Amino acid sequence: WAFATAGHEAPELFDAISAEAVRRRLDGFNPQNLANTAWAFATLGRADLELLNAISAEAVHRGLVGFNEQNLSNTVWACATARYASPELFNAISAEAVRQRLGGFTAQALSNTAWAFATAGHASMALFNAISAEAVRQGLSGFDAQDLSRTVWAFATAGHAPPELFDAISAEAVRRRLGDFLTKNLSNAAWAFATAGRNDPELFEAISAEVLHRPFDTFSAQSLSNMAWAFATAGHEAPELFDAIS
């Protein structure tokens, strides 16, 4: 966890830790140790299949007993980031998160959990409904721009668009005037609303105004392409935006 937090890659050390953890069959690892280990390897871009198999099997074997909200979120985020999607682990985490009613999940944990399940292609409707209800209950005040964008992207990717959640995110994004949204956040938000079949005029107007306000060289070609697709799909006319993109 320390090396990953410091952003310091140490291949030999991580190879040795992985081999030793697997050799011990994770004996002595508590839930936070399991979650932190998975998080550390994923954060440094290391997809160690044998280690992830061992962590997944151990977590499922324990029935996730002792895993708190952050442990659950970090574990599922790490697996999705490493492109590792164990159905048994994702099913177990979904059931446990729903059982806990997500009351102790922070805004980032809710967002990361939704993103992880969508990225892994594991769309648990019970979980997504619970995340939506909890996010709306919290009022989105603790969600930063990345959390808002990531959450709405995850729900659209999972093919699930609860009106209450999308209404709340749209209103919150417009209220903030999108100044703190990264270019990718703007593109993803537009894409998500269009994919969900929503044309929220105030939101699309705000996105268009913010895009035109920024230097175009800060946008990737993919972001601009997604933006144009989203506005066209949503049926939202934005002549100045399309002129600028063209």
CSV table of N, CA and C in Angstrom, one decimal, residues 110-220:
chain,number,residue,atom,x,y,z
A,110,LEU,N,-19.3,5.1,-3.3
A,110,LEU,CA,-20.5,4.8,-4.2
A,110,LEU,C,-20.1,4.9,-5.6
A,111,SER,N,-19.4,6.0,-6.0
A,111,SER,CA,-19.0,6.2,-7.4
A,111,SER,C,-18.1,5.1,-7.9
A,112,ASN,N,-17.1,4.7,-7.1
A,112,ASN,CA,-16.1,3.7,-7.5
A,112,ASN,C,-16.8,2.3,-7.6
A,113,THR,N,-17.7,2.1,-6.7
A,113,THR,CA,-18.4,0.8,-6.8
A,113,THR,C,-19.2,0.6,-8.0
A,114,ALA,N,-20.0,1.7,-8.3
A,114,ALA,CA,-20.8,1.7,-9.6
A,114,ALA,C,-19.9,1.5,-10.8
A,115,TRP,N,-18.8,2.3,-10.8
A,115,TRP,CA,-17.9,2.2,-11.9
A,115,TRP,C,-17.3,0.8,-12.1
A,116,ALA,N,-16.9,0.2,-11.0
A,116,ALA,CA,-16.3,-1.1,-11.0
A,116,ALA,C,-17.3,-2.1,-11.6
A,117,PHE,N,-18.5,-2.1,-11.1
A,117,PHE,CA,-19.5,-3.1,-11.6
A,117,PHE,C,-19.8,-2.9,-13.1
A,118,ALA,N,-19.9,-1.6,-13.5
A,118,ALA,CA,-20.2,-1.4,-14.9
A,118,ALA,C,-19.0,-1.7,-15.8
A,119,THR,N,-17.8,-1.4,-15.3
A,119,THR,CA,-16.6,-1.7,-16.1
A,119,THR,C,-16.4,-3.3,-16.3
A,120,ALA,N,-16.7,-4.0,-15.2
A,120,ALA,CA,-16.6,-5.4,-15.2
A,120,ALA,C,-17.8,-6.1,-16.0
A,121,GLY,N,-18.7,-5.3,-16.4
A,121,GLY,CA,-19.9,-5.9,-17.1
A,121,GLY,C,-20.8,-6.7,-16.2
A,122,HIS,N,-20.8,-6.4,-14.9
A,122,HIS,CA,-21.5,-7.1,-13.9
A,122,HIS,C,-22.6,-6.2,-13.4
A,123,ALA,N,-23.7,-6.1,-14.1
A,123,ALA,CA,-24.8,-5.1,-13.7
A,123,ALA,C,-25.8,-5.8,-12.8
A,124,SER,N,-25.5,-5.6,-11.5
A,124,SER,CA,-26.5,-6.1,-10.5
A,124,SER,C,-27.5,-5.0,-10.2
A,125,MET,N,-28.7,-5.2,-10.7
A,125,MET,CA,-29.8,-4.1,-10.6
A,125,MET,C,-30.1,-3.8,-9.1
A,126,ALA,N,-30.0,-4.8,-8.2
A,126,ALA,CA,-30.3,-4.6,-6.8
A,126,ALA,C,-29.2,-3.6,-6.3
A,127,LEU,N,-28.0,-3.8,-6.7
A,127,LEU,CA,-26.9,-2.9,-6.2
A,127,LEU,C,-27.0,-1.5,-6.8
A,128,PHE,N,-27.3,-1.5,-8.1
A,128,PHE,CA,-27.4,-0.1,-8.7
A,128,PHE,C,-28.6,0.6,-8.2
A,129,ASN,N,-29.7,-0.1,-7.9
A,129,ASN,CA,-30.8,0.6,-7.3
A,129,ASN,C,-30.4,1.2,-5.9
A,130,ALA,N,-29.7,0.4,-5.1
A,130,ALA,CA,-29.3,0.8,-3.8
A,130,ALA,C,-28.3,2.0,-3.9
A,131,ILE,N,-27.4,2.0,-4.8
A,131,ILE,CA,-26.4,3.1,-5.0
A,131,ILE,C,-27.2,4.3,-5.4
A,132,SER,N,-28.1,4.2,-6.3
A,132,SER,CA,-28.9,5.4,-6.7
A,132,SER,C,-29.7,6.0,-5.5
A,133,ALA,N,-30.4,5.1,-4.8
A,133,ALA,CA,-31.1,5.6,-3.6
A,133,ALA,C,-30.2,6.3,-2.6
A,134,GLU,N,-29.1,5.7,-2.3
A,134,GLU,CA,-28.2,6.3,-1.3
A,134,GLU,C,-27.6,7.6,-1.8
A,135,ALA,N,-27.2,7.7,-3.1
A,135,ALA,CA,-26.6,8.9,-3.7
A,135,ALA,C,-27.7,10.0,-3.6
A,136,VAL,N,-28.9,9.7,-4.0
A,136,VAL,CA,-30.0,10.8,-3.9
A,136,VAL,C,-30.2,11.2,-2.5
A,137,ARG,N,-30.2,10.2,-1.6
A,137,ARG,CA,-30.4,10.5,-0.1
A,137,ARG,C,-29.4,11.4,0.4
A,138,GLN,N,-28.1,11.2,0.0
A,138,GLN,CA,-27.0,12.0,0.5
A,138,GLN,C,-27.0,13.4,-0.1
A,139,GLY,N,-27.8,13.6,-1.2
A,139,GLY,CA,-27.9,14.9,-1.8
A,139,GLY,C,-26.8,15.3,-2.8
A,140,LEU,N,-25.8,14.4,-3.0
A,140,LEU,CA,-24.7,14.6,-3.9
A,140,LEU,C,-23.8,15.7,-3.5
A,141,SER,N,-23.9,16.2,-2.3
A,141,SER,CA,-23.1,17.3,-1.8
A,141,SER,C,-21.6,16.9,-1.7
A,142,GLY,N,-21.4,15.6,-1.3
A,142,GLY,CA,-20.1,15.1,-1.2
A,142,GLY,C,-19.5,14.6,-2.4
A,143,PHE,N,-20.2,14.6,-3.5
A,143,PHE,CA,-19.7,14.1,-4.8
A,143,PHE,C,-18.9,15.2,-5.5
A,144,ASP,N,-17.6,14.9,-5.9
A,144,ASP,CA,-16.9,15.9,-6.7
A,144,ASP,C,-17.2,15.7,-8.1
A,145,ALA,N,-16.6,16.4,-9.0
A,145,ALA,CA,-16.9,16.3,-10.5
A,145,ALA,C,-16.6,14.9,-11.0
A,146,GLN,N,-15.5,14.3,-10.5
A,146,GLN,CA,-15.2,13.0,-11.0
A,146,GLN,C,-16.2,12.0,-10.5
A,147,ASP,N,-16.7,12.1,-9.3
A,147,ASP,CA,-17.7,11.2,-8.8
A,147,ASP,C,-19.0,11.3,-9.6
A,148,LEU,N,-19.4,12.5,-9.8
A,148,LEU,CA,-20.7,12.7,-10.6
A,148,LEU,C,-20.6,12.1,-12.0
A,149,SER,N,-19.5,12.4,-12.7
A,149,SER,CA,-19.3,11.9,-14.0
A,149,SER,C,-19.1,10.4,-14.1
A,150,ARG,N,-18.4,9.9,-13.2
A,150,ARG,CA,-18.1,8.5,-13.1
A,150,ARG,C,-19.4,7.7,-12.8
A,151,THR,N,-20.2,8.3,-11.9
A,151,THR,CA,-21.5,7.6,-11.5
A,151,THR,C,-22.5,7.5,-12.6
A,152,VAL,N,-22.7,8.7,-13.3
A,152,VAL,CA,-23.6,8.7,-14.4
A,152,VAL,C,-23.2,7.8,-15.6
A,153,TRP,N,-21.8,7.8,-15.8
A,153,TRP,CA,-21.3,7.0,-16.8
A,153,TRP,C,-21.5,5.5,-16.5
A,154,ALA,N,-21.3,5.1,-15.3
A,154,ALA,CA,-21.5,3.7,-14.9
A,154,ALA,C,-22.9,3.3,-15.0
A,155,PHE,N,-23.9,4.1,-14.6
A,155,PHE,CA,-25.3,3.7,-14.8
A,155,PHE,C,-25.7,3.6,-16.2
A,156,ALA,N,-25.2,4.5,-17.1
A,156,ALA,CA,-25.6,4.5,-18.5
A,156,ALA,C,-24.9,3.2,-19.1
A,157,THR,N,-23.7,2.9,-18.8
A,157,THR,CA,-23.0,1.8,-19.3
A,157,THR,C,-23.7,0.5,-18.9
A,158,ALA,N,-24.3,0.5,-17.7
A,158,ALA,CA,-25.0,-0.7,-17.2
A,158,ALA,C,-26.4,-0.8,-17.7
A,159,GLY,N,-26.8,0.2,-18.5
A,159,GLY,CA,-28.2,0.2,-19.0
A,159,GLY,C,-29.2,0.5,-18.0
A,160,HIS,N,-28.9,1.3,-17.0
A,160,HIS,CA,-29.8,1.5,-15.9
A,160,HIS,C,-29.8,3.0,-15.6
A,161,ALA,N,-31.0,3.7,-15.8
A,161,ALA,CA,-31.0,5.2,-15.7
A,161,ALA,C,-32.2,5.6,-14.8
A,162,PRO,N,-32.1,5.4,-13.5
A,162,PRO,CA,-33.1,5.9,-12.6
A,162,PRO,C,-33.4,7.4,-12.7
A,163,PRO,N,-34.6,7.8,-13.0
A,163,PRO,CA,-34.9,9.2,-13.2
A,163,PRO,C,-34.4,10.1,-12.0
A,164,GLU,N,-34.7,9.6,-10.8
A,164,GLU,CA,-34.3,10.4,-9.6
A,164,GLU,C,-32.8,10.7,-9.6
A,165,LEU,N,-32.0,9.7,-9.9
A,165,LEU,CA,-30.5,9.9,-9.9
A,165,LEU,C,-30.1,10.8,-11.0
A,166,PHE,N,-30.6,10.6,-12.2
A,166,PHE,CA,-30.2,11.4,-13.3
A,166,PHE,C,-30.7,12.9,-13.2
A,167,ASP,N,-31.9,13.0,-12.6
A,167,ASP,CA,-32.4,14.4,-12.4
A,167,ASP,C,-31.5,15.1,-11.3
A,168,ALA,N,-31.1,14.4,-10.3
A,168,ALA,CA,-30.3,15.0,-9.2
A,168,ALA,C,-28.9,15.3,-9.8
A,169,ILE,N,-28.3,14.5,-10.5
A,169,ILE,CA,-26.9,14.7,-11.1
A,169,ILE,C,-27.0,15.9,-12.1
A,170,SER,N,-28.0,15.9,-12.9
A,170,SER,CA,-28.1,17.0,-13.9
A,170,SER,C,-28.3,18.3,-13.2
A,171,ALA,N,-29.1,18.4,-12.1
A,171,ALA,CA,-29.3,19.6,-11.4
A,171,ALA,C,-28.1,20.1,-10.7
A,172,GLU,N,-27.3,19.1,-10.1
A,172,GLU,CA,-26.1,19.4,-9.3
A,172,GLU,C,-25.0,19.9,-10.3
A,173,ALA,N,-24.9,19.3,-11.4
A,173,ALA,CA,-23.9,19.7,-12.4
A,173,ALA,C,-24.2,21.1,-12.9
A,174,VAL,N,-25.4,21.4,-13.2
A,174,VAL,CA,-25.8,22.7,-13.7
A,174,VAL,C,-25.5,23.8,-12.6
A,175,ARG,N,-25.9,23.4,-11.3
A,175,ARG,CA,-25.7,24.3,-10.2
A,175,ARG,C,-24.2,24.7,-10.1
A,176,ARG,N,-23.3,23.7,-10.3
A,176,ARG,CA,-21.9,24.0,-10.2
A,176,ARG,C,-21.3,24.7,-11.4
A,177,ARG,N,-22.0,24.8,-12.5
A,177,ARG,CA,-21.6,25.5,-13.7
A,177,ARG,C,-20.4,24.7,-14.4
A,178,LEU,N,-20.1,23.5,-13.9
A,178,LEU,CA,-19.2,22.6,-14.6
A,178,LEU,C,-17.7,23.1,-14.6
A,179,GLY,N,-17.5,24.2,-13.9
A,179,GLY,CA,-16.1,24.7,-13.9
A,179,GLY,C,-15.0,23.7,-13.4
A,180,ASP,N,-15.4,22.8,-12.5
A,180,ASP,CA,-14.5,21.9,-11.9
A,180,ASP,C,-14.4,20.6,-12.7
A,181,PHE,N,-15.2,20.5,-13.8
A,181,PHE,CA,-15.2,19.2,-14.5
A,181,PHE,C,-14.0,19.2,-15.5
A,182,LEU,N,-13.3,18.1,-15.5
A,182,LEU,CA,-12.2,17.9,-16.4
A,182,LEU,C,-12.9,17.7,-17.8
A,183,THR,N,-12.1,17.9,-18.9
A,183,THR,CA,-12.6,17.7,-20.2
A,183,THR,C,-13.2,16.3,-20.4
A,184,LYS,N,-12.6,15.3,-19.8
A,184,LYS,CA,-13.1,13.9,-19.9
A,184,LYS,C,-14.4,13.8,-19.2
A,185,ASN,N,-14.6,14.5,-18.0
A,185,ASN,CA,-15.8,14.5,-17.2
A,185,ASN,C,-17.0,15.0,-18.0
A,186,LEU,N,-16.7,16.2,-18.8
A,186,LEU,CA,-17.7,16.8,-19.6
A,186,LEU,C,-18.2,15.8,-20.7
A,187,SER,N,-17.2,15.2,-21.4
A,187,SER,CA,-17.5,14.3,-22.4
A,187,SER,C,-18.3,13.1,-21.9
A,188,ASN,N,-17.9,12.5,-20.8
A,188,ASN,CA,-18.5,11.3,-20.3
A,188,ASN,C,-20.0,11.7,-19.8
A,189,ALA,N,-20.1,12.8,-19.2
A,189,ALA,CA,-21.5,13.2,-18.7
A,189,ALA,C,-22.4,13.3,-19.9
A,190,ALA,N,-22.0,14.0,-21.0
A,190,ALA,CA,-22.8,14.2,-22.2
A,190,ALA,C,-23.2,12.8,-22.8
A,191,TRP,N,-22.1,12.0,-22.9
A,191,TRP,CA,-22.3,10.6,-23.4
A,191,TRP,C,-23.3,9.8,-22.6
A,192,ALA,N,-23.2,9.9,-21.3
A,192,ALA,CA,-24.0,9.1,-20.4
A,192,ALA,C,-25.5,9.5,-20.5
A,193,PHE,N,-25.8,10.8,-20.5
A,193,PHE,CA,-27.2,11.3,-20.6
A,193,PHE,C,-27.8,10.9,-22.0
A,194,ALA,N,-27.0,11.1,-23.0
A,194,ALA,CA,-27.5,10.7,-24.3
A,194,ALA,C,-27.7,9.2,-24.5
A,195,THR,N,-26.8,8.4,-23.9
A,195,THR,CA,-27.0,7.0,-24.0
A,195,THR,C,-28.2,6.5,-23.2
A,196,ALA,N,-28.5,7.3,-22.1
A,196,ALA,CA,-29.7,6.9,-21.3
A,196,ALA,C,-31.0,7.5,-21.9
A,197,GLY,N,-30.9,8.1,-23.1
A,197,GLY,CA,-32.0,8.6,-23.8
A,197,GLY,C,-32.6,9.9,-23.2
A,198,ARG,N,-31.7,10.7,-22.5
A,198,ARG,CA,-32.1,11.9,-21.8
A,198,ARG,C,-31.6,13.1,-22.5
A,199,ASN,N,-32.5,14.1,-22.7
A,199,ASN,CA,-32.0,15.4,-23.2
A,199,ASN,C,-32.4,16.4,-22.2
A,200,ASP,N,-31.5,16.7,-21.3
A,200,ASP,CA,-31.7,17.7,-20.2
A,200,ASP,C,-31.2,19.0,-20.8
A,201,PRO,N,-32.1,19.9,-21.3
A,201,PRO,CA,-31.6,21.1,-22.0
A,201,PRO,C,-30.7,22.0,-21.2
A,202,GLU,N,-30.9,22.2,-19.9
A,202,GLU,CA,-30.0,23.0,-19.1
A,202,GLU,C,-28.7,22.4,-19.0
A,203,LEU,N,-28.6,21.1,-18.8
A,203,LEU,CA,-27.3,20.4,-18.7
A,203,LEU,C,-26.5,20.5,-20.0
A,204,PHE,N,-27.2,20.2,-21.1
A,204,PHE,CA,-26.5,20.2,-22.4
A,204,PHE,C,-26.0,21.7,-22.7
A,205,GLU,N,-26.9,22.7,-22.4
A,205,GLU,CA,-26.5,24.1,-22.6
A,205,GLU,C,-25.3,24.4,-21.8
A,206,ALA,N,-25.2,23.9,-20.5
A,206,ALA,CA,-24.1,24.2,-19.7
A,206,ALA,C,-22.8,23.5,-20.2
A,207,ILE,N,-23.0,22.3,-20.6
A,207,ILE,CA,-21.8,21.6,-21.2
A,207,ILE,C,-21.3,22.3,-22.4
A,208,SER,N,-22.2,22.7,-23.3
A,208,SER,CA,-21.8,23.4,-24.5
A,208,SER,C,-21.1,24.7,-24.2
A,209,ALA,N,-21.6,25.5,-23.3
A,209,ALA,CA,-21.0,26.7,-22.9
A,209,ALA,C,-19.6,26.5,-22.3
A,210,GLU,N,-19.5,25.5,-21.4
A,210,GLU,CA,-18.2,25.2,-20.8
A,210,GLU,C,-17.2,24.8,-21.8
A,211,VAL,N,-17.6,23.9,-22.8
A,211,VAL,CA,-16.6,23.4,-23.8
A,211,VAL,C,-16.1,24.6,-24.6
A,212,LEU,N,-17.1,25.5,-25.0
A,212,LEU,CA,-16.7,26.7,-25.9
A,212,LEU,C,-15.8,27.6,-25.1
A,213,HIS,N,-15.9,27.6,-23.8
A,213,HIS,CA,-15.1,28.5,-23.0
A,213,HIS,C,-13.6,28.1,-22.8
A,214,ARG,N,-13.4,26.8,-23.1
A,214,ARG,CA,-12.0,26.2,-23.0
A,214,ARG,C,-11.3,26.1,-24.3
A,215,PRO,N,-9.9,26.1,-24.2
A,215,PRO,CA,-9.1,25.9,-25.4
A,215,PRO,C,-9.4,24.5,-26.0
A,216,PHE,N,-9.6,24.4,-27.3
A,216,PHE,CA,-10.0,23.1,-27.8
A,216,PHE,C,-8.8,22.1,-27.8
A,217,ASP,N,-7.6,22.6,-27.7
A,217,ASP,CA,-6.5,21.7,-27.6
A,217,ASP,C,-6.4,20.9,-26.3
A,218,THR,N,-7.3,21.2,-25.4
A,218,THR,CA,-7.4,20.5,-24.1
A,218,THR,C,-8.3,19.3,-24.2
A,219,PHE,N,-9.0,19.2,-25.4
A,219,PHE,CA,-9.9,18.0,-25.6
A,219,PHE,C,-9.2,17.0,-26.6
A,220,SER,N,-9.3,15.8,-26.2
A,220,SER,CA,-8.8,14.7,-27.1
A,220,SER,C,-9.8,14.6,-28.3
